[in-house]
XYZ file of C-alpha atoms in Angstrom:
247
model
C 84.661 104.231 92.706
C 86.813 106.152 94.800
C 85.079 107.755 97.933
C 85.517 111.521 98.013
C 82.784 112.586 100.552
C 81.462 111.631 103.915
C 78.001 111.235 102.453
C 79.205 108.647 99.799
C 81.067 106.811 102.596
C 77.759 106.868 104.599
C 75.552 105.521 101.708
C 78.208 102.618 101.183
C 77.826 101.696 104.812
C 74.164 101.445 104.479
C 74.286 99.214 101.351
C 77.039 97.029 102.869
C 75.151 96.439 106.155
C 72.099 95.432 104.149
C 74.022 92.900 102.195
C 75.393 91.640 105.345
C 72.076 91.362 106.764
C 70.559 89.579 103.893
C 73.616 86.991 103.676
C 73.341 86.334 107.508
C 69.851 85.638 107.094
C 70.116 83.239 104.406
C 72.929 81.372 105.914
C 71.120 80.977 109.244
C 68.428 79.172 107.075
C 70.817 76.701 105.495
C 69.796 73.230 106.158
C 69.445 69.924 104.493
C 66.169 69.699 102.604
C 65.901 73.453 101.806
C 65.560 74.458 98.061
C 67.907 77.117 96.942
C 64.747 79.031 95.628
C 63.686 79.409 99.250
C 67.079 80.846 100.293
C 66.814 83.326 97.233
C 63.327 84.236 98.639
C 64.832 84.814 102.138
C 67.421 87.260 100.716
C 64.870 89.089 98.459
C 62.599 89.703 101.407
C 65.412 91.365 103.193
C 66.267 93.661 100.273
C 62.720 94.641 99.915
C 62.414 95.293 103.715
C 65.392 97.600 103.497
C 64.353 99.451 100.295
C 67.350 97.881 98.242
C 67.434 95.973 94.910
C 69.422 92.934 93.831
C 71.794 94.322 91.334
C 72.569 91.142 88.975
C 68.899 91.142 87.630
C 69.047 94.958 87.470
C 72.398 95.152 85.567
C 72.777 91.784 83.730
C 69.285 90.224 83.663
C 70.463 87.366 85.943
C 67.412 85.096 86.732
C 67.644 85.305 90.521
C 68.271 87.732 93.436
C 71.148 85.890 94.822
C 73.744 83.655 93.027
C 73.536 80.350 94.830
C 76.029 77.732 93.778
C 76.343 74.122 95.306
C 79.507 72.020 95.601
C 81.421 72.016 92.175
C 79.379 75.140 91.218
C 81.766 78.029 91.801
C 79.835 81.101 91.100
C 76.606 82.363 89.461
C 74.413 79.484 90.248
C 70.872 80.055 89.486
C 68.444 79.606 92.396
C 65.738 77.022 91.729
C 64.246 73.652 92.870
C 67.619 72.106 93.796
C 67.378 70.729 97.375
C 70.384 71.113 99.673
C 71.695 67.747 101.023
C 73.717 66.962 104.218
C 77.411 67.311 103.192
C 76.827 70.082 100.487
C 78.846 73.264 100.115
C 76.621 76.098 99.337
C 77.930 79.530 98.172
C 75.691 82.605 98.679
C 76.866 85.667 96.654
C 74.785 89.083 96.819
C 75.323 92.298 95.037
C 72.725 94.832 96.051
C 72.084 98.545 95.422
C 70.489 101.437 97.167
C 70.372 104.936 96.249
C 72.611 104.198 93.486
C 75.506 102.783 95.682
C 76.413 98.991 95.343
C 78.040 96.396 97.793
C 78.961 92.752 97.091
C 79.755 89.905 99.440
C 79.903 86.208 99.517
C 80.053 83.290 101.888
C 80.258 79.434 101.780
C 78.083 77.563 104.176
C 78.381 73.908 105.018
C 74.961 72.037 104.808
C 74.750 69.921 107.952
C 77.815 67.853 108.715
C 80.465 68.049 106.057
C 83.777 66.356 105.443
C 86.856 67.675 106.824
C 88.148 68.386 103.557
C 85.308 70.557 102.800
C 85.698 72.274 106.224
C 89.560 72.965 105.317
C 88.246 74.556 101.913
C 85.971 77.058 103.361
C 88.733 78.100 105.948
C 91.077 78.372 103.358
C 88.884 80.722 101.272
C 88.401 83.020 104.532
C 92.047 82.892 105.389
C 93.063 83.804 101.666
C 90.769 86.797 102.034
C 92.466 87.963 105.310
C 95.847 87.635 103.649
C 94.758 89.443 100.622
C 93.198 92.374 102.734
C 96.441 92.552 104.603
C 98.233 93.326 101.367
C 95.524 95.972 100.351
C 96.885 99.283 101.503
C 97.124 102.572 99.615
C 100.357 102.762 97.473
C 100.458 98.818 96.952
C 100.275 97.229 93.638
C 96.999 95.444 92.833
C 99.166 92.267 92.131
C 100.105 92.174 95.869
C 96.517 91.002 96.675
C 96.522 88.330 94.260
C 100.059 87.166 95.437
C 98.768 86.854 99.056
C 95.563 85.172 98.168
C 97.201 82.586 95.974
C 100.038 81.866 98.367
C 97.666 81.161 101.199
C 95.669 78.979 99.049
C 98.296 76.809 97.712
C 99.769 76.475 101.320
C 96.448 74.590 102.210
C 96.780 72.367 99.180
C 94.162 73.956 97.118
C 93.933 75.896 93.772
C 92.453 79.297 93.012
C 90.164 79.727 89.729
C 92.391 82.025 87.857
C 89.693 83.230 85.421
C 87.685 84.544 88.175
C 88.735 87.783 90.341
C 87.627 90.688 92.467
C 86.935 94.010 91.100
C 86.183 97.738 91.796
C 82.626 98.353 92.844
C 80.449 101.314 94.345
C 78.666 102.825 91.553
C 77.816 99.725 89.666
C 78.535 95.841 90.147
C 81.862 95.723 88.172
C 84.371 98.541 87.955
C 88.090 98.975 87.690
C 90.412 97.665 88.576
C 90.367 93.801 88.263
C 91.701 92.158 91.151
C 93.146 88.849 90.447
C 93.359 86.037 92.833
C 96.856 85.054 91.766
C 100.041 87.137 91.012
C 99.544 88.816 87.553
C 102.410 91.227 86.805
C 99.957 93.046 84.606
C 97.912 94.087 87.473
C 100.500 96.928 88.361
C 97.925 99.726 89.178
C 98.366 101.279 92.557
C 95.849 101.021 95.113
C 94.666 104.581 96.218
C 93.258 105.803 99.596
C 89.416 105.682 99.264
C 89.313 103.063 96.420
C 86.410 100.775 96.882
C 87.031 97.082 95.649
C 86.024 93.446 96.489
C 88.462 90.805 97.290
C 86.978 87.529 96.643
C 89.090 84.251 96.843
C 87.285 81.669 94.660
C 89.002 78.320 95.100
C 88.909 74.712 94.451
C 89.811 71.483 95.958
C 91.067 70.300 92.541
C 92.985 71.700 89.719
C 91.182 75.079 89.648
C 90.032 74.627 85.875
C 86.495 75.700 85.334
C 83.918 76.004 82.611
C 80.517 77.607 81.947
C 77.417 75.393 82.226
C 74.754 74.927 79.721
C 72.345 77.351 81.669
C 74.810 80.226 80.599
C 75.394 81.556 83.980
C 76.872 78.969 86.340
C 80.746 78.420 86.221
C 81.746 74.936 87.673
C 84.986 73.221 88.310
C 85.970 70.936 85.311
C 86.819 68.094 87.595
C 83.613 68.223 89.730
C 85.799 69.192 92.913
C 84.070 71.372 95.650
C 84.804 75.016 95.361
C 84.434 77.846 97.955
C 84.015 81.490 97.586
C 84.424 84.217 100.355
C 84.025 87.917 99.580
C 83.832 91.474 101.082
C 83.576 95.012 99.779
C 86.303 96.831 101.227
C 87.706 100.559 101.318
C 91.203 101.042 100.834
C 93.048 103.183 103.331
C 96.619 103.695 104.634
C 96.327 101.228 107.113
C 93.936 98.366 107.374
C 90.926 98.288 104.798
C 87.460 99.159 105.906
C 85.069 96.142 105.600
C 81.878 97.573 104.497
C 80.210 94.201 104.309
C 81.309 92.866 107.591
C 79.055 92.136 110.537
């Protein structure tokens, strides 16, 4: 969506704050021995307290309130009985809705002590987001975001999962435009002042090739390499973008 009124901006601020609160509450609970279903329940309780709804079950009938993906699982992991272990990387990805407005964010959290390589992967995803956001100004082409993201990821020795991308958001989960995490000359559309999008580097320590798991939801790396995901909902301006899902 493109923001046209102060009231719309205020509503997006509200749902962005709720998504951030839920992610922070879940991230603080991450530890060895916790089942992913318990993290899902923590996020669900925050949404209920705030009068918000999880969007994936609402729009797509996803079987959980939060997408929780572990290690080689890149996105759309289903919360359940899986217990987190020392050294895991867990991705918490939440899209929520309140009063007809949507916000989307994700974070990758280390479980206990993780390897230096895993720490570097997390940092690369976060740094790639910052580089992508620096390219996201009104008048720029959409492909400039992907160019900046992929350049930063490659400089760290990692790969982007090219099939996965950011997107417009605001009035539903997925809106135009698609926002690739690599340079795609077809993404020639111009970013406009007030446009609401997500930038979400989804990266891997290995080749970056991925596939859909038998559960019909989870996407995992082909080579079983660890992946990381970092995402914010932002508003395009003539200067720095506004992060709606930041603390």
